[in-house]
Every structure is written in C-alpha cells, then in structure tokens.
mmCIF file of C-alpha atoms and ligand atoms in Angstrom:
data_model
loop_
_atom_site.group_PDB
_atom_site.id
_atom_site.type_symbol
_atom_site.label_atom_id
_atom_site.label_comp_id
_atom_site.label_asym_id
_atom_site.label_seq_id
_atom_site.Cartn_x
_atom_site.Cartn_y
_atom_site.Cartn_z
ATOM 1 C CA UNK M 1 108.206 92.498 99.722
ATOM 2 C CA UNK M 2 109.446 92.591 96.169
ATOM 3 C CA UNK M 3 109.472 88.916 95.145
ATOM 4 C CA UNK M 4 105.760 88.546 95.761
ATOM 5 C CA UNK M 5 103.293 88.548 92.866
ATOM 6 C CA UNK M 6 101.372 91.846 92.910
ATOM 7 C CA UNK M 7 97.768 91.650 94.104
ATOM 8 C CA UNK M 8 95.337 93.505 91.827
ATOM 9 C CA UNK M 9 93.404 96.098 93.803
ATOM 10 C CA UNK M 10 90.355 98.082 92.845
ATOM 11 C CA UNK M 11 89.723 101.053 95.128
ATOM 12 C CA UNK M 12 86.216 102.465 95.533
ATOM 13 C CA UNK M 13 85.956 105.957 96.999
ATOM 14 C CA UNK M 14 83.293 108.652 97.275
ATOM 15 C CA UNK M 15 85.250 111.543 98.749
ATOM 16 C CA UNK M 16 88.596 113.261 99.020
ATOM 17 C CA UNK M 17 90.582 110.041 98.655
ATOM 18 C CA UNK M 18 93.314 110.510 101.257
ATOM 19 C CA UNK M 19 93.246 106.762 101.984
ATOM 20 C CA UNK M 20 93.524 106.086 98.255
ATOM 21 C CA UNK M 21 96.508 108.464 98.196
ATOM 22 C CA UNK M 22 98.286 106.586 100.990
ATOM 23 C CA UNK M 23 97.850 103.324 99.037
ATOM 24 C CA UNK M 24 99.057 104.969 95.786
ATOM 25 C CA UNK M 25 102.085 106.391 97.593
ATOM 26 C CA UNK M 26 103.075 103.079 99.159
ATOM 27 C CA UNK M 27 102.629 101.252 95.835
ATOM 28 C CA UNK M 28 104.832 103.838 94.116
ATOM 29 C CA UNK M 29 107.481 103.549 96.837
ATOM 30 C CA UNK M 30 107.576 99.781 96.350
ATOM 31 C CA UNK M 31 106.298 99.171 99.883
ATOM 32 C CA UNK M 32 103.241 97.225 98.736
ATOM 33 C CA UNK M 33 103.107 94.131 96.575
ATOM 34 C CA UNK M 34 99.987 95.581 95.010
ATOM 35 C CA UNK M 35 98.835 97.295 91.860
ATOM 36 C CA UNK M 36 95.759 99.520 91.687
ATOM 37 C CA UNK M 37 94.079 98.400 88.474
ATOM 38 C CA UNK M 38 91.042 100.657 88.758
ATOM 39 C CA UNK M 39 89.525 103.399 90.898
ATOM 40 C CA UNK M 40 85.748 103.756 90.862
ATOM 41 C CA UNK M 41 83.726 106.545 92.421
ATOM 42 C CA UNK M 42 79.967 106.918 92.593
ATOM 43 C CA UNK M 43 80.516 110.676 92.957
ATOM 44 C CA UNK M 44 81.586 112.652 89.865
ATOM 45 C CA UNK M 45 83.127 115.352 92.096
ATOM 46 C CA UNK M 46 85.232 112.962 94.213
ATOM 47 C CA UNK M 47 88.789 114.126 94.802
ATOM 48 C CA UNK M 48 89.734 110.450 94.622
ATOM 49 C CA UNK M 49 89.172 110.467 90.836
ATOM 50 C CA UNK M 50 91.621 113.361 90.424
ATOM 51 C CA UNK M 51 94.195 111.694 92.658
ATOM 52 C CA UNK M 52 93.994 108.500 90.582
ATOM 53 C CA UNK M 53 94.287 110.319 87.264
ATOM 54 C CA UNK M 54 97.243 112.308 88.591
ATOM 55 C CA UNK M 55 98.966 109.010 89.410
ATOM 56 C CA UNK M 56 98.185 107.585 85.959
ATOM 57 C CA UNK M 57 95.669 105.052 87.305
ATOM 58 C CA UNK M 58 92.471 104.223 85.396
ATOM 59 C CA UNK M 59 89.586 105.930 87.163
ATOM 60 C CA UNK M 60 85.896 105.997 86.322
ATOM 61 C CA UNK M 61 82.734 107.421 87.795
ATOM 62 C CA UNK M 62 79.678 105.193 87.967
ATOM 63 C CA UNK M 63 77.033 107.562 89.246
ATOM 64 C CA UNK M 64 74.561 105.666 91.455
ATOM 65 C CA UNK M 65 71.896 108.297 90.710
ATOM 66 C CA UNK M 66 71.687 106.997 87.150
ATOM 67 C CA UNK M 67 70.557 103.530 88.275
ATOM 68 C CA UNK M 68 67.045 102.476 89.249
ATOM 69 C CA UNK M 69 68.165 100.194 92.091
ATOM 70 C CA UNK M 70 71.145 99.395 94.306
ATOM 71 C CA UNK M 71 71.413 95.995 92.597
ATOM 72 C CA UNK M 72 71.685 97.514 89.113
ATOM 73 C CA UNK M 73 74.361 99.929 90.284
ATOM 74 C CA UNK M 74 76.281 97.112 91.987
ATOM 75 C CA UNK M 75 75.975 94.950 88.876
ATOM 76 C CA UNK M 76 77.600 97.701 86.798
ATOM 77 C CA UNK M 77 80.396 98.110 89.365
ATOM 78 C CA UNK M 78 80.987 94.345 89.593
ATOM 79 C CA UNK M 79 81.190 94.057 85.784
ATOM 80 C CA UNK M 80 83.954 96.694 85.683
ATOM 81 C CA UNK M 81 85.812 95.099 88.588
ATOM 82 C CA UNK M 82 85.725 91.688 86.898
ATOM 83 C CA UNK M 83 86.811 93.160 83.543
ATOM 84 C CA UNK M 84 90.099 94.327 85.060
ATOM 85 C CA UNK M 85 90.794 91.125 87.017
ATOM 86 C CA UNK M 86 90.282 92.590 90.503
ATOM 87 C CA UNK M 87 91.550 90.324 93.300
ATOM 88 C CA UNK M 88 90.819 92.590 96.284
ATOM 89 C CA UNK M 89 88.161 95.312 96.502
ATOM 90 C CA UNK M 90 89.239 98.162 98.776
ATOM 91 C CA UNK M 91 86.500 100.498 100.002
ATOM 92 C CA UNK M 92 88.175 103.780 100.953
ATOM 93 C CA UNK M 93 85.524 106.243 102.055
ATOM 94 C CA UNK M 94 82.962 104.594 99.760
ATOM 95 C CA UNK M 95 79.638 105.812 101.100
ATOM 96 C CA UNK M 96 77.373 103.117 99.641
ATOM 97 C CA UNK M 97 76.008 99.916 101.108
ATOM 98 C CA UNK M 98 77.053 96.749 99.281
ATOM 99 C CA UNK M 99 74.314 94.401 98.038
ATOM 100 C CA UNK M 100 74.333 90.600 97.940
ATOM 101 C CA UNK M 101 75.194 90.666 94.213
ATOM 102 C CA UNK M 102 78.434 92.476 94.997
ATOM 103 C CA UNK M 103 79.290 90.329 98.033
ATOM 104 C CA UNK M 104 78.753 87.090 96.110
ATOM 105 C CA UNK M 105 81.035 88.256 93.286
ATOM 106 C CA UNK M 106 83.971 88.821 95.689
ATOM 107 C CA UNK M 107 83.487 86.517 98.690
ATOM 108 C CA UNK M 108 85.738 87.598 101.597
ATOM 109 C CA UNK M 109 87.620 89.849 99.209
ATOM 110 C CA UNK M 110 85.992 93.208 99.988
ATOM 111 C CA UNK M 111 87.550 95.264 102.770
ATOM 112 C CA UNK M 112 86.519 98.562 104.336
ATOM 113 C CA UNK M 113 88.021 101.127 106.682
ATOM 114 C CA UNK M 114 85.829 102.777 109.283
ATOM 115 C CA UNK M 115 86.811 105.740 111.490
ATOM 116 C CA UNK M 116 85.804 104.240 114.850
ATOM 117 C CA UNK M 117 86.586 101.243 117.022
ATOM 118 C CA UNK M 118 83.901 98.844 115.833
ATOM 119 C CA UNK M 119 81.524 97.534 117.016
ATOM 120 C CA UNK M 120 81.196 100.955 118.721
ATOM 121 C CA UNK M 121 79.882 103.719 116.479
ATOM 122 C CA UNK M 122 78.961 102.130 113.158
ATOM 123 C CA UNK M 123 77.393 104.349 110.480
ATOM 124 C CA UNK M 124 78.001 108.023 109.781
ATOM 125 C CA UNK M 125 79.456 111.023 111.665
ATOM 126 C CA UNK M 126 81.125 108.634 114.044
ATOM 127 C CA UNK M 127 83.942 110.920 115.178
ATOM 128 C CA UNK M 128 81.359 113.382 116.534
ATOM 129 C CA UNK M 129 79.339 110.539 118.047
ATOM 130 C CA UNK M 130 82.409 109.244 119.922
ATOM 131 C CA UNK M 131 83.140 112.751 121.297
ATOM 132 C CA UNK M 132 79.531 113.357 122.318
ATOM 133 C CA UNK M 133 79.337 109.951 123.958
ATOM 134 C CA UNK M 134 82.308 110.906 126.118
ATOM 135 C CA UNK M 135 84.490 108.014 124.967
ATOM 136 C CA UNK M 136 88.153 108.237 126.054
ATOM 137 C CA UNK M 137 89.483 106.428 122.997
ATOM 138 C CA UNK M 138 88.456 106.045 119.410
ATOM 139 C CA UNK M 139 90.354 104.901 116.354
ATOM 140 C CA UNK M 140 89.867 103.058 113.114
ATOM 141 C CA UNK M 141 88.952 99.561 112.034
ATOM 142 C CA UNK M 142 89.751 97.615 108.874
ATOM 143 C CA UNK M 143 87.201 94.861 108.370
ATOM 144 C CA UNK M 144 85.849 92.454 105.814
ATOM 145 C CA UNK M 145 82.566 93.614 104.353
ATOM 146 C CA UNK M 146 79.462 91.525 104.979
ATOM 147 C CA UNK M 147 75.761 92.229 104.491
ATOM 148 C CA UNK M 148 75.471 94.570 107.504
ATOM 149 C CA UNK M 149 76.505 98.149 108.169
ATOM 150 C CA UNK M 150 80.119 98.012 109.419
ATOM 151 C CA UNK M 151 79.560 94.550 110.909
ATOM 152 C CA UNK M 152 82.069 92.333 109.088
ATOM 153 C CA UNK M 153 84.956 90.443 110.727
ATOM 154 C CA UNK M 154 87.645 92.773 112.084
ATOM 155 C CA UNK M 155 91.148 92.506 110.608
ATOM 156 C CA UNK M 156 93.019 95.353 112.347
ATOM 157 C CA UNK M 157 92.366 98.347 114.589
ATOM 158 C CA UNK M 158 94.338 101.412 115.679
ATOM 159 C CA UNK M 159 93.479 103.314 118.848
ATOM 160 C CA UNK M 160 93.806 107.058 119.424
ATOM 161 C CA UNK M 161 92.983 109.117 122.525
ATOM 162 C CA UNK M 162 90.090 111.574 122.607
ATOM 163 C CA UNK M 163 90.949 114.901 124.263
ATOM 164 C CA UNK M 164 88.509 117.191 126.068
ATOM 165 C CA UNK M 165 89.179 119.966 123.558
ATOM 166 C CA UNK M 166 88.636 117.750 120.481
ATOM 167 C CA UNK M 167 86.298 118.826 117.703
ATOM 168 C CA UNK M 168 84.974 116.469 115.060
ATOM 169 C CA UNK M 169 87.704 117.627 112.679
ATOM 170 C CA UNK M 170 90.646 117.319 115.098
ATOM 171 C CA UNK M 171 89.612 113.801 116.051
ATOM 172 C CA UNK M 172 88.957 112.869 112.398
ATOM 173 C CA UNK M 173 92.472 114.062 111.472
ATOM 174 C CA UNK M 174 94.066 112.074 114.330
ATOM 175 C CA UNK M 175 92.195 108.960 113.212
ATOM 176 C CA UNK M 176 92.973 109.496 109.508
ATOM 177 C CA UNK M 177 96.697 109.523 110.280
ATOM 178 C CA UNK M 178 96.329 105.976 111.600
ATOM 179 C CA UNK M 179 94.020 104.939 108.731
ATOM 180 C CA UNK M 180 96.818 105.804 106.337
ATOM 181 C CA UNK M 181 99.096 103.374 108.199
ATOM 182 C CA UNK M 182 96.889 100.383 108.863
ATOM 183 C CA UNK M 183 95.012 100.178 105.541
ATOM 184 C CA UNK M 184 98.145 99.726 103.373
ATOM 185 C CA UNK M 185 99.487 97.226 105.922
ATOM 186 C CA UNK M 186 96.317 95.118 105.729
ATOM 187 C CA UNK M 187 96.546 95.177 101.921
ATOM 188 C CA UNK M 188 100.122 93.924 102.160
ATOM 189 C CA UNK M 189 98.968 91.066 104.416
ATOM 190 C CA UNK M 190 96.425 90.092 101.742
ATOM 191 C CA UNK M 191 99.177 90.274 99.085
ATOM 192 C CA UNK M 192 101.289 87.936 101.218
ATOM 193 C CA UNK M 193 98.275 85.611 101.706
ATOM 194 C CA UNK M 194 98.662 85.878 105.460
ATOM 195 C CA UNK M 195 95.049 86.785 106.292
ATOM 196 C CA UNK M 196 93.400 83.749 107.882
ATOM 197 C CA UNK M 197 89.622 84.041 108.206
ATOM 198 C CA UNK M 198 87.810 81.707 110.606
ATOM 199 C CA UNK M 199 84.219 82.889 110.930
ATOM 200 C CA UNK M 200 84.333 86.241 112.739
ATOM 201 C CA UNK M 201 87.938 85.708 113.830
ATOM 202 C CA UNK M 202 90.699 86.951 111.582
ATOM 203 C CA UNK M 203 94.363 86.233 112.311
ATOM 204 C CA UNK M 204 97.469 87.378 110.502
ATOM 205 C CA UNK M 205 99.790 84.450 109.955
ATOM 206 C CA UNK M 206 102.965 84.956 111.962
ATOM 207 C CA UNK M 207 101.609 87.890 113.985
ATOM 208 C CA UNK M 208 100.756 87.917 117.680
ATOM 209 C CA UNK M 209 98.424 90.456 119.312
ATOM 210 C CA UNK M 210 99.831 93.505 121.120
ATOM 211 C CA UNK M 211 100.313 92.765 124.838
ATOM 212 C CA UNK M 212 100.305 96.272 126.307
ATOM 213 C CA UNK M 213 97.338 98.271 127.592
ATOM 214 C CA UNK M 214 96.276 101.910 127.269
ATOM 215 C CA UNK M 215 94.520 103.729 130.106
ATOM 216 C CA UNK M 216 93.044 107.194 129.688
ATOM 217 C CA UNK M 217 93.368 109.287 131.822
ATOM 218 C CA UNK M 218 96.701 107.697 132.640
ATOM 219 C CA UNK M 219 97.228 106.241 136.113
ATOM 220 C CA UNK M 220 100.407 105.834 138.105
ATOM 221 C CA UNK M 221 102.088 102.442 137.963
ATOM 222 C CA UNK M 222 101.457 100.560 141.218
HETATM 223 C C1 GAR C 1 87.760 108.019 106.163
HETATM 224 O O1 GAR C 1 87.844 108.558 107.465
HETATM 225 C C2 GAR C 1 87.090 106.665 106.198
HETATM 226 O O2 GAR C 1 87.400 105.918 107.334
HETATM 227 C C3 GAR C 1 85.641 107.065 106.203
HETATM 228 O O3 GAR C 1 85.556 108.125 105.290
HETATM 229 C C4 GAR C 1 86.800 108.831 105.288
HETATM 230 C C5 GAR C 1 87.272 108.923 103.871
HETATM 231 O O4 GAR C 1 88.380 109.765 103.787
HETATM 232 N N1 GAR C 1 84.788 105.985 105.830
HETATM 233 C C6 GAR C 1 83.576 105.811 106.313
HETATM 234 O O5 GAR C 1 83.057 106.563 107.118
HETATM 235 C C7 GAR C 1 82.867 104.578 105.776
HETATM 236 N N2 GAR C 1 81.660 104.364 106.491
HETATM 237 P P1 GAR C 1 89.264 109.799 102.473
HETATM 238 O O6 GAR C 1 88.311 110.015 101.306
HETATM 239 O O7 GAR C 1 90.154 110.985 102.697
HETATM 240 O O8 GAR C 1 90.016 108.509 102.380
#
C-alpha cells in the first residue's frame, strides 16, 4: 500500500450507504490504494449521497423513475462513469439490475456485495430467508456482476453463524460487520491487480484458501 497507483472507483448505492462509508473511511486512513471519483444513487433520499457529500466526494442522483427503460437509465449512468474515468464500479447496496449496455462498458470491472453465501439465497430479503430456511450459517459474498441476479463469479466470502434467537435485523447487522471488512479488501486486491479471473473461478494472486472448518452446532474434537 502507498506506492501503488490509486484505482478510480465509482460507488453506486441505493440505501443507507454503510458499505460506502467503510470504503470512504479506509481511503481516508490510507489503507486503500483507491480514490472514489463519483457516487451515484438512483434514490434521491439515499443516505449514501449525504455520506459522500460529507466526505467531499462528488455525488449525484440519477433517478431511474425518470427514464423510460432500464437501458436508457444505464446509458445515463455509464456516460457519467466514463466521464470521470472510472476503473472499477462498486455496487454497494445498489438495488437495480444491470443491463447488457452497462456490462459491456465495464467488462469484469463491476463488483457487488450480497448479504448471503451465494449461490444460496440470491435476491431480496435474504437474511430473513436464511433464518426461515433454518440455515446454520450465512454471510456475505463479493462477486463480479454478470447478466444474472447475484450469479457472477465469486471473489470472496465471509461466514457468520445464525443463532436460534436471531431476527432479520440482528443477522443483517452481524453480516454487515463482515461486509465492511471484505469489500474494502477486495477493492485493494483490484488496486494491486491481484484478482485473476478464469471463467467462474477467481483467485487472488499470492493468497491460499483458508484450511480450517466451521461446524455449527460445534462438536467435540475426536
Ligand atoms: C448490504 O447488506 C448489501 O449487502 C445489500 O444491501 C445492504 C446495503 O447496506 N445488498 C443487496 O442486497 C444487493 N442485492 P448499506 O447501504 O448500508 O451499504
């Protein structure tokens, strides 16, 4: 960190923007070789816009309701992203599907964070779905965006336990804590050009996979 050229990020967010905040904070602390050149929200009321402005980052709303089609909205977003020289598009709670126009403009350079262990529980309200399913673990996934819903190649995942007493909000908070750790780390790997994409398989140059297991409920060592 430090000597690396800074990667130019654009962050797209529809909601409160806590993931955006974790990226802003790590950039400000010099922990990321990254610069947020623009924040875009489709939602005029998004907390993410306020967080960006507070940090002195350019932030705009492009309201999808003002466009006749998904393609026209995406075209407007892509034009702004290209204007500011975006190198990596970071979806952080961006609640819109991405069309082919958008994907073709930034091939393998759009990443998303999802609050479940994909491919389990794609889509919406996934913390509640994991609880209701009776899963023992959930977590979060950072993945490349492709044409499907939460289907792109997986870059990194963090696992958290699900407790019997969990509500949607307690599980969401436990997962968010990990989101705020793994998303900045993945961005740093992109900045360092260590993300190696081979079809569905993504490796981080110089990193080996974890070699421990988690069992829930825990069992005695035999
Ligand atoms: C996060 O939990 C993120 O994983 C999720 O929305 C939340 C946004 O929180 N994204 C999705 O569900 C995308 N399908 P934030 O606005 O506080 O970063």
